[in-house]
mmCIF file of C-alpha atoms and ligand atoms in Angstrom:
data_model
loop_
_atom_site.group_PDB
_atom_site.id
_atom_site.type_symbol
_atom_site.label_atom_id
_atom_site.label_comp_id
_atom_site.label_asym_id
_atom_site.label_seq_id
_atom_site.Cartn_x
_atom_site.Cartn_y
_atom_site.Cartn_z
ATOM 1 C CA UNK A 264 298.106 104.728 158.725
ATOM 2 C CA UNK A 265 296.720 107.383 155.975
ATOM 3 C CA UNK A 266 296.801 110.601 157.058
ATOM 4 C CA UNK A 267 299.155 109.829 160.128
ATOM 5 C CA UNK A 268 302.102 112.431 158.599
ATOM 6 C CA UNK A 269 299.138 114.415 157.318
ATOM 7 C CA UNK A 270 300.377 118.602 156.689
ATOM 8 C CA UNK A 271 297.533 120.715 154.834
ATOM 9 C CA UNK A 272 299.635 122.773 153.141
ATOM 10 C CA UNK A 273 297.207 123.513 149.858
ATOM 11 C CA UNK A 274 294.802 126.341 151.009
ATOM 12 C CA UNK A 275 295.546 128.438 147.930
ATOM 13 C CA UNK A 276 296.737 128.597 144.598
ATOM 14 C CA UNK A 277 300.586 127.595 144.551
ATOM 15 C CA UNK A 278 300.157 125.366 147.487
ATOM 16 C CA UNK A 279 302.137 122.105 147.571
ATOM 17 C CA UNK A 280 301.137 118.844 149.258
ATOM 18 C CA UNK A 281 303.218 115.916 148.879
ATOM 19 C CA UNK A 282 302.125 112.026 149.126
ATOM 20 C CA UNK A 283 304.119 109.118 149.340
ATOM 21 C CA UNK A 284 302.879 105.820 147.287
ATOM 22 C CA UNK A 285 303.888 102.184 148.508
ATOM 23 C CA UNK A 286 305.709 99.687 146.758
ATOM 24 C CA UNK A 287 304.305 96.000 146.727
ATOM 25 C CA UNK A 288 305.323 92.356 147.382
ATOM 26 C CA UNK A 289 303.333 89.223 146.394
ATOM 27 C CA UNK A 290 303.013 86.006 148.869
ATOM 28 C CA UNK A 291 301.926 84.029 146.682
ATOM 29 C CA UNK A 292 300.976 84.516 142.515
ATOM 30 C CA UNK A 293 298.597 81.628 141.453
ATOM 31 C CA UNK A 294 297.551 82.234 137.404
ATOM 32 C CA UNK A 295 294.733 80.215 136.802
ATOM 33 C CA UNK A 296 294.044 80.698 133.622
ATOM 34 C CA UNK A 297 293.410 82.788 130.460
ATOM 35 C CA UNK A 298 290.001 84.775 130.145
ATOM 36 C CA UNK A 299 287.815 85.545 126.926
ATOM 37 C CA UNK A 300 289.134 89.063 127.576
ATOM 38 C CA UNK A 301 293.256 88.944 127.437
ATOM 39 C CA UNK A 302 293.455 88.936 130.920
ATOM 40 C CA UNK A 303 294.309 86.178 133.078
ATOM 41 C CA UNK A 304 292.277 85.143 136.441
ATOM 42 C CA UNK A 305 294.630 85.510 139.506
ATOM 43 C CA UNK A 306 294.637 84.555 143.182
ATOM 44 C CA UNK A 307 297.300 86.237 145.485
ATOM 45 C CA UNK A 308 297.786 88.004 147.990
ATOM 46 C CA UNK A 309 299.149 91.353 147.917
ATOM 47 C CA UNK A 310 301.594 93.007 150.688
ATOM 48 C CA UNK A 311 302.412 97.381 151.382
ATOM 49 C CA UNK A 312 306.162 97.540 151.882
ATOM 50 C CA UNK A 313 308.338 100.865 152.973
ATOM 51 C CA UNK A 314 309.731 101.516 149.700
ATOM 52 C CA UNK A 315 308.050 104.640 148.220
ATOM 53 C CA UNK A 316 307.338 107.454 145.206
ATOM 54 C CA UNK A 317 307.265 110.413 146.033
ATOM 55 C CA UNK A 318 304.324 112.303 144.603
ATOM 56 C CA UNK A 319 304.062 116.320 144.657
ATOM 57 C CA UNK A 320 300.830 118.175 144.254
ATOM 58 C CA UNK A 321 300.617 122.078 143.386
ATOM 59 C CA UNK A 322 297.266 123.479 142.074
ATOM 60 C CA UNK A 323 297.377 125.005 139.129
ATOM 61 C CA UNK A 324 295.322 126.600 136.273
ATOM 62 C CA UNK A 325 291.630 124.847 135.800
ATOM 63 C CA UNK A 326 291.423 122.574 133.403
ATOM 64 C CA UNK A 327 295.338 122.057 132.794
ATOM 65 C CA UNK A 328 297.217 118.640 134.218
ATOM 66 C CA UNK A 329 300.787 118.298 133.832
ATOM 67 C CA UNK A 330 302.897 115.352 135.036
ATOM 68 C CA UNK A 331 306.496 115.030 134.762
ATOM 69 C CA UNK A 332 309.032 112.961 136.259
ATOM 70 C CA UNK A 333 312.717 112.828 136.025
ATOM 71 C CA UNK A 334 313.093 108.747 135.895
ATOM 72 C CA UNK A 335 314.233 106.904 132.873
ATOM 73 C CA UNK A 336 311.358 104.646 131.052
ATOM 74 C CA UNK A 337 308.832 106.712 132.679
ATOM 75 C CA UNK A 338 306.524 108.662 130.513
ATOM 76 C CA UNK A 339 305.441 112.329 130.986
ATOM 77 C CA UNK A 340 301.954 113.476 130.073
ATOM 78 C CA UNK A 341 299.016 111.685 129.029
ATOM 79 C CA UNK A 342 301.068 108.629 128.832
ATOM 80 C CA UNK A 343 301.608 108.220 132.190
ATOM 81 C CA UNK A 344 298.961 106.411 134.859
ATOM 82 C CA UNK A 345 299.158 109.349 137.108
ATOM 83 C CA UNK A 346 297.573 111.642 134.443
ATOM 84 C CA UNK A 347 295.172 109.255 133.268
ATOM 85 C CA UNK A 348 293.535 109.009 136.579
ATOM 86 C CA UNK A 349 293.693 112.518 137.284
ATOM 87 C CA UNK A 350 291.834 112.667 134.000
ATOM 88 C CA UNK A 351 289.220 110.275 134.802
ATOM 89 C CA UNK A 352 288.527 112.365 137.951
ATOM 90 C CA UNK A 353 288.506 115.774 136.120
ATOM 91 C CA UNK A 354 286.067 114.571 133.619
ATOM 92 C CA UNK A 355 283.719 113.316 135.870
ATOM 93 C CA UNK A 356 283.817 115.533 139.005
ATOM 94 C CA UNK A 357 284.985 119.082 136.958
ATOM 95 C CA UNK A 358 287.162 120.410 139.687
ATOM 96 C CA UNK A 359 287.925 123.983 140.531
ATOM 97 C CA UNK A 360 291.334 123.608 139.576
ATOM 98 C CA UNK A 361 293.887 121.767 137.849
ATOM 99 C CA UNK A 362 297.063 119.729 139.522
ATOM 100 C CA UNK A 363 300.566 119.863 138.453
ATOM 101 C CA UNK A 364 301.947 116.459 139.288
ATOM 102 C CA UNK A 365 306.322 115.935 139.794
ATOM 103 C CA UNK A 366 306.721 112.418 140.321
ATOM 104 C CA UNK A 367 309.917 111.344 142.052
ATOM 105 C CA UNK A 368 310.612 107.601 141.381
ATOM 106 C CA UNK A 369 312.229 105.414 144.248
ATOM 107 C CA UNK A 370 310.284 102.054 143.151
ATOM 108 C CA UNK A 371 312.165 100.391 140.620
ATOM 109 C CA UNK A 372 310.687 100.655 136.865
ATOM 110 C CA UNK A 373 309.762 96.787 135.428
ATOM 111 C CA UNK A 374 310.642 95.188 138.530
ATOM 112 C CA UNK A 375 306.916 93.495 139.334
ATOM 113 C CA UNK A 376 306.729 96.309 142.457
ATOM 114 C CA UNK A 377 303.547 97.800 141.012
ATOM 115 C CA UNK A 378 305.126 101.318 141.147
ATOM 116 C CA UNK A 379 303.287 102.635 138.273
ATOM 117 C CA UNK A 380 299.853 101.200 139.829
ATOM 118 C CA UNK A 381 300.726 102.670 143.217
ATOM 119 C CA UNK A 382 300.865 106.161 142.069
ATOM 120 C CA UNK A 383 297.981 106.003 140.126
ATOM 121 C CA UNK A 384 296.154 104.561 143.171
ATOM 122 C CA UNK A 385 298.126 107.420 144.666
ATOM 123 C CA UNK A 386 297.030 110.229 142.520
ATOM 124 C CA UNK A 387 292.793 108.772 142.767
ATOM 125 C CA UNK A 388 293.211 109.453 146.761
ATOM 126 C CA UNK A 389 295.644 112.967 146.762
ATOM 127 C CA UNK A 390 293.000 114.100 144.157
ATOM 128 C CA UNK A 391 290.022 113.089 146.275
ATOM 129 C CA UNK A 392 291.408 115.450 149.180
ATOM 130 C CA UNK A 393 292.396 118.191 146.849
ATOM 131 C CA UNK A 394 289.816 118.276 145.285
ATOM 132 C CA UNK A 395 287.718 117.732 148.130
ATOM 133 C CA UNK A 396 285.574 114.961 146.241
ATOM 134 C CA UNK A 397 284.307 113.457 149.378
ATOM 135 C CA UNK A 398 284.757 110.221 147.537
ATOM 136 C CA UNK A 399 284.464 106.904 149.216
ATOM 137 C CA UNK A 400 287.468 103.967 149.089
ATOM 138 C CA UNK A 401 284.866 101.696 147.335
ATOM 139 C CA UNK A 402 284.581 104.677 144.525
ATOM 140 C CA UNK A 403 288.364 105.101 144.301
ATOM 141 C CA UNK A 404 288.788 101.347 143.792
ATOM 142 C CA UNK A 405 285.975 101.097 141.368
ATOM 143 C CA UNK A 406 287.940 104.206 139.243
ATOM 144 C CA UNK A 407 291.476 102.292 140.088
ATOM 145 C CA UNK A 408 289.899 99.669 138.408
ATOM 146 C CA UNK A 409 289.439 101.634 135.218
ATOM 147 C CA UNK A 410 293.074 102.017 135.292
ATOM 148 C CA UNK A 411 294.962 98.677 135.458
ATOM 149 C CA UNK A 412 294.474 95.063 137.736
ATOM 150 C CA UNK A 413 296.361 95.941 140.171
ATOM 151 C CA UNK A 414 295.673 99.875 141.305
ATOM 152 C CA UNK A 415 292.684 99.097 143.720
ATOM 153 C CA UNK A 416 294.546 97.099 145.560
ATOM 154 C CA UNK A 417 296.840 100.075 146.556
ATOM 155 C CA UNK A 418 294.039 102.786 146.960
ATOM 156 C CA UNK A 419 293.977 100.939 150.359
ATOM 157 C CA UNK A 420 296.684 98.613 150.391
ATOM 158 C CA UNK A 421 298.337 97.030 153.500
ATOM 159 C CA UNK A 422 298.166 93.081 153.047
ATOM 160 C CA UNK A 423 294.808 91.853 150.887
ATOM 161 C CA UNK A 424 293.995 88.739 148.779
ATOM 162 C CA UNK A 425 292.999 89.816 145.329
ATOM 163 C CA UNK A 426 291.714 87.775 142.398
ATOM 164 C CA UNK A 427 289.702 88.285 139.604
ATOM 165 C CA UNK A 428 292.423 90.064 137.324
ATOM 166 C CA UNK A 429 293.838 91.269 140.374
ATOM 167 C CA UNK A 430 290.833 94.230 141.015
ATOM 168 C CA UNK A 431 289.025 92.197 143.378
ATOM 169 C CA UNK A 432 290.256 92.865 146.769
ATOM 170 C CA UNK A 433 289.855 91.649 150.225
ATOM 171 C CA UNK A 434 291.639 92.591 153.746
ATOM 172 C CA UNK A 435 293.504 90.148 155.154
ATOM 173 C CA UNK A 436 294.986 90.197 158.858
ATOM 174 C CA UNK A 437 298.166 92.328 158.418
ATOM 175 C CA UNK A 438 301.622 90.720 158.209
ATOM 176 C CA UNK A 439 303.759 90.779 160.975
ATOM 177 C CA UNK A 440 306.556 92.984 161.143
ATOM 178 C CA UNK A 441 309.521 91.593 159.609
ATOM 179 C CA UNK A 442 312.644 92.291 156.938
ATOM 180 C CA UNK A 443 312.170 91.535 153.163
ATOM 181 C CA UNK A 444 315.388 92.151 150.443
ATOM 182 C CA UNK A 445 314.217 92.954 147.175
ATOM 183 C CA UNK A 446 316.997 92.332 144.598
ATOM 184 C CA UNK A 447 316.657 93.819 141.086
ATOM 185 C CA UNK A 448 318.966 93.714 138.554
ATOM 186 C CA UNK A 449 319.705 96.264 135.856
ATOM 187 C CA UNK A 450 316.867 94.689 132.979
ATOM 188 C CA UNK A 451 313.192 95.134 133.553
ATOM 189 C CA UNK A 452 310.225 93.137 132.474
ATOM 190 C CA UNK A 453 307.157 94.263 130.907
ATOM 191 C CA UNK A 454 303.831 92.546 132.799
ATOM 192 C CA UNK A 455 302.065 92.218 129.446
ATOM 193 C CA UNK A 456 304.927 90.435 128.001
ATOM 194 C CA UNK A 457 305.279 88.335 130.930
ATOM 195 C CA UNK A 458 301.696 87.734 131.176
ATOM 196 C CA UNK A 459 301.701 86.414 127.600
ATOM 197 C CA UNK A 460 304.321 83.563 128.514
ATOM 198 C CA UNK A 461 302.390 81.865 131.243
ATOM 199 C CA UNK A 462 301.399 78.835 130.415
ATOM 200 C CA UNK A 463 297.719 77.572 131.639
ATOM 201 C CA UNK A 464 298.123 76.030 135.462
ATOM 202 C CA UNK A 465 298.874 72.277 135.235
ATOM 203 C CA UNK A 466 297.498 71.665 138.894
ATOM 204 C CA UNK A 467 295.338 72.959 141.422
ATOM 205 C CA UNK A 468 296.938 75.518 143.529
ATOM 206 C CA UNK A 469 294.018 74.857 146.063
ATOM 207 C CA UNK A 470 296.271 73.769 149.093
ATOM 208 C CA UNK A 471 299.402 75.623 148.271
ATOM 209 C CA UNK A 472 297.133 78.735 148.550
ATOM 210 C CA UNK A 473 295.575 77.027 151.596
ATOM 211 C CA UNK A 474 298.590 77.092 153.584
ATOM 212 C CA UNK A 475 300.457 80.213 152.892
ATOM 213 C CA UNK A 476 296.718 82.077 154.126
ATOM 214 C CA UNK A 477 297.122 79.557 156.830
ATOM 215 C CA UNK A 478 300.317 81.041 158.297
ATOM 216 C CA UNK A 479 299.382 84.453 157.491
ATOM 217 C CA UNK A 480 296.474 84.399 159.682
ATOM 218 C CA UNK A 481 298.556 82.086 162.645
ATOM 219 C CA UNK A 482 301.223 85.608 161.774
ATOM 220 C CA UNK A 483 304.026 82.446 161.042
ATOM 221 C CA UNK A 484 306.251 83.946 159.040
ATOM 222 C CA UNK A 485 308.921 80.968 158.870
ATOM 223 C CA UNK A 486 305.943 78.658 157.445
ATOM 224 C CA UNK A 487 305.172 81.419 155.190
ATOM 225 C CA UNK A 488 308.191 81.614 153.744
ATOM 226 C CA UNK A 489 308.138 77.596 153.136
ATOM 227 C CA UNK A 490 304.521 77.893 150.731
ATOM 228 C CA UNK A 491 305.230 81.192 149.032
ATOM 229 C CA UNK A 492 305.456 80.807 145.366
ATOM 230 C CA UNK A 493 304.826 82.732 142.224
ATOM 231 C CA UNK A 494 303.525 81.262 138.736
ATOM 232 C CA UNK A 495 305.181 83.785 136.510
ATOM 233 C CA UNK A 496 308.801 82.774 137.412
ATOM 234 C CA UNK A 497 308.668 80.285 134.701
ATOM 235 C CA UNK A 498 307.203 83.049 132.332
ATOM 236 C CA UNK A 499 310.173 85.669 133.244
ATOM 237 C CA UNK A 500 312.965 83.190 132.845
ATOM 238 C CA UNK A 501 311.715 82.469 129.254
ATOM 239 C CA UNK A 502 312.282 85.895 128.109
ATOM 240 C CA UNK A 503 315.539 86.548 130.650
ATOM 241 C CA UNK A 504 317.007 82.635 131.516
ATOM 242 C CA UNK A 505 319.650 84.184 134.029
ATOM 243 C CA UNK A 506 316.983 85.384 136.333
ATOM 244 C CA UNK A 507 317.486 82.110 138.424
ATOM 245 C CA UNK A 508 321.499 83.428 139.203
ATOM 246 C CA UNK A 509 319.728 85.795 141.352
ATOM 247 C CA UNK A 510 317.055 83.124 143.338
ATOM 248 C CA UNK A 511 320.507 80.933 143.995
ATOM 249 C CA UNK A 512 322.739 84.199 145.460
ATOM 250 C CA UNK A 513 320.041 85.174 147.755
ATOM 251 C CA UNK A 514 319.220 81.784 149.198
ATOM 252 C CA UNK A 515 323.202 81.295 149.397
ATOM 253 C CA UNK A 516 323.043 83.980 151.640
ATOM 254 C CA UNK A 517 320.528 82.605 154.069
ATOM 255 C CA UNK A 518 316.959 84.507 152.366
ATOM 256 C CA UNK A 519 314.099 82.833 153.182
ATOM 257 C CA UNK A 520 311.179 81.927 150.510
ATOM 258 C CA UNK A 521 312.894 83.477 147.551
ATOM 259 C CA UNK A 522 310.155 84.522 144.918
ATOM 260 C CA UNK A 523 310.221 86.483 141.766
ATOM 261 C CA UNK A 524 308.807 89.950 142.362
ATOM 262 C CA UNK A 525 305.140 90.050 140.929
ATOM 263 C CA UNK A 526 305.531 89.569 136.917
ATOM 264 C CA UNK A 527 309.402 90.251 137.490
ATOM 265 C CA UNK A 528 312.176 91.337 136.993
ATOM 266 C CA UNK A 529 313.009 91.997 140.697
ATOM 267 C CA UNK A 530 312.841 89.121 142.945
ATOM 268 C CA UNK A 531 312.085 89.203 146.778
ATOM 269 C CA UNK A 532 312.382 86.825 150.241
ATOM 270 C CA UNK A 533 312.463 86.994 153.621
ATOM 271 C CA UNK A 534 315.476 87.863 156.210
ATOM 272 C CA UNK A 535 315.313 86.518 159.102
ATOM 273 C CA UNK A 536 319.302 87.351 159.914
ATOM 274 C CA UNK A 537 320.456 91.245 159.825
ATOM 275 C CA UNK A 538 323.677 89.433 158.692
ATOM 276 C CA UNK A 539 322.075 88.268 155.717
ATOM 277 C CA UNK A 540 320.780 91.636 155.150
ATOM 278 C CA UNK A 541 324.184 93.283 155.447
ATOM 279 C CA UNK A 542 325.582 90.579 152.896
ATOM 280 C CA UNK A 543 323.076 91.101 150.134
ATOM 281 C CA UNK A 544 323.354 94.778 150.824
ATOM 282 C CA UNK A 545 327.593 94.767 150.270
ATOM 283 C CA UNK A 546 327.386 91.983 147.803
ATOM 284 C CA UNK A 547 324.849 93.086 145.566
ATOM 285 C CA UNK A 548 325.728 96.179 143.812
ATOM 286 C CA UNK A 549 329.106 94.637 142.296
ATOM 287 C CA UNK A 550 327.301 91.999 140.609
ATOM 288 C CA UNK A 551 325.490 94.769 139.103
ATOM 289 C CA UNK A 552 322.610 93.919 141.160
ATOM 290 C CA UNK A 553 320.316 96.687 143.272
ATOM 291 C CA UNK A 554 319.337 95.690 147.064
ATOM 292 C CA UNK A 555 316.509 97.038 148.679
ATOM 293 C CA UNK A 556 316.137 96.469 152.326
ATOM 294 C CA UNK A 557 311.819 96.490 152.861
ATOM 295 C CA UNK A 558 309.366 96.510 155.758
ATOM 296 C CA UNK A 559 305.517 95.565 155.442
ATOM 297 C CA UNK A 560 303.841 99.122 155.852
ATOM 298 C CA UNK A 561 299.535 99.266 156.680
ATOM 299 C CA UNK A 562 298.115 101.433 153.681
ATOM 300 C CA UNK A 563 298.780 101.916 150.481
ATOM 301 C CA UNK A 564 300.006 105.572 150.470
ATOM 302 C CA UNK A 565 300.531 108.416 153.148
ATOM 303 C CA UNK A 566 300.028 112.035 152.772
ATOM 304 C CA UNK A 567 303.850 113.767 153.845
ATOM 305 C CA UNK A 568 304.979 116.557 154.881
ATOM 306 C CA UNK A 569 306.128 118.912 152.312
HETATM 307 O O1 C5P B 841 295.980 95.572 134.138
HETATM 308 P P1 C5P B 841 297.305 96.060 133.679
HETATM 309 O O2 C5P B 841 297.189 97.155 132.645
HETATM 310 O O3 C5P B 841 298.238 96.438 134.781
HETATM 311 O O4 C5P B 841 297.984 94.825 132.960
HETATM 312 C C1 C5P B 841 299.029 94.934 132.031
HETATM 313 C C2 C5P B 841 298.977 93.752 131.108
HETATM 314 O O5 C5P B 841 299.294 92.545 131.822
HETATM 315 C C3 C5P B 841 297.588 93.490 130.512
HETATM 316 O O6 C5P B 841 297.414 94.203 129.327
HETATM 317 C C4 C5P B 841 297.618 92.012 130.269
HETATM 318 O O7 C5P B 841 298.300 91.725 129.066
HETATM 319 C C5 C5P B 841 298.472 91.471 131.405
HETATM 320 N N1 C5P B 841 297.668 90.983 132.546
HETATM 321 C C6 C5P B 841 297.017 89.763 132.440
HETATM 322 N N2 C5P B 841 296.257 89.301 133.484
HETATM 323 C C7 C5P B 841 296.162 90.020 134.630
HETATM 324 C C8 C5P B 841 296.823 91.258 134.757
HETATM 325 C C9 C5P B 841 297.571 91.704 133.690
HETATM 326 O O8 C5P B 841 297.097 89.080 131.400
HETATM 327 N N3 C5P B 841 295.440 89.535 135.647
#
């Protein structure tokens, strides 16, 4: 799927070359436990959906990185994911030239979408061509790594089991095509604070996990949407208890397998029904509520026409 909408626009100084990075779902969160380190061990597995950053590339002066974006409770600068991986890259690979980074945010902030790990993932693999690293997908995950749990997951993306904290990825067979509504509501949740709610697992998740990667592989997605489940929901509704109003309004309306987004606060299920779709779509936004309308996409990012 990379490189599909590929246009190498960037043969000089000035040139622009824009990428798109992927939003993700979770079919399943198991937490297993706490580690020595702060982090907790994981199992899940992680999908690629159609909703996207946009992320725009010039070349600029060597040595200088500048990343800005428009969205609220996004940080500019060194604060921000983007510029900490481009940073990891200058360091070690001293490139010719420097990037200029505009990030355009259509992943919701704090929803559990991994938007912030997605363009960093993003920026590792728009660097590697710009700067013409010749780096491998192994390298860019071990770097993604470096950066957060979840960003080597989406330096290739598509639909993988990861565990570990999350950095530990494998491919799975793709899911099948298919609708998903993502509902997020106006608060967001913060993954460490989330993460520091969740209880220790009570009871082997063994053949929960068992089936969902059962009717992944048999491409079922009615039985998948029976086993999927998410440990964290629990966590979430202790710091924002009216999370479950949104779990009841989408199953009202006929979505299948509703699970919390990730760590939250967004929450996510399967529609079968364009009905349903058309519902949550109309109903949403008057209970204050944002719809998203998602498809399962093959990679983690795309390189798009400018
Ligand atoms: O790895 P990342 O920086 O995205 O994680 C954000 C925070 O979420 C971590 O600092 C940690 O508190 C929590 N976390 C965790 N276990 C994981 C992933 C994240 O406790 N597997």
């Amino acid at each position: 799927m990379r490189g599909i909408l590929t246009a190498t626009r960037c043969k000089g100084p000035g040139m622009v070359r824009c990428f798109c990075a992927f939003a993700k779902i979770n079919l399943y969160l198991a937490v297993l436990g706490k580690r020595d380190d702060g982090y907790h061990d994981v199992d899940t597995v992680l999908q690629s959906v159609d909703l996207s950053d946009r992320l725009i590339f010039a070349e600029t002066r060597p040595g200088r990185l500048e990343v800005r974006c428009d969205a609220a409770g996004v940080p500019e600068g060194p604060a921000n994911l983007v510029w900490k991986a481009l940073a990891l890259l200058r360091t070690r690979y001293r490139p010719a030239t420097g990037l200029s980074v505009r990030i355009e945010k259509g992943i919701p902030v704090q929803a559990g979408l991994g938007g912030g790990s997605a363009d960093a993932a993003c920026a590792l693999a728009a660097a590697n061509r710009i700067w013409a690293l010749g780096l491998s997908d192994d390298e860019l995950e071990g770097y993604g790594a470096e950066l957060g749990s979840d960003v080597p997951f989406f330096v290739r993306g598509g639909t993988r089991r990861c565990r570990g904290r999350g950095e530990r990825t494998e491919a799975l067979i793709p899911l099948a095509d298919s609708l998903w509504a993502i509902v997020k509501p106006p608060w967001g949740l913060s993954t460490a604070a989330v993460f520091a709610c969740a209880g220790a697992a009570l009871t082997s998740h063994e053949a929960n996990i068992r089936m969902v990667l059962g009717h992944l592989a048999k491409r079922d997605l009615g039985g998948l949407a029976g086993w999927i489940f998410n440990d964290l929901e629990s966590a979430a509704q202790q710091l924002h208890p009216e999370v479950g109003e949104i779990k009841s309004w989408m199953t009202s309306l006929g979505v299948h397998g509703v699970v919390q987004a990730g760590s939250g606060s967004a929450w996510v299920g399967l529609c079968s029904n364009p009905r349903t779709a058309a519902d949550l779509a109309a109903q949403g936004p008057a209970r204050g509520w944002a719809v998203f309308l998602v498809r399962p996409v093959k990679g983690g990012w795309i390189e798009a026409a400018t």
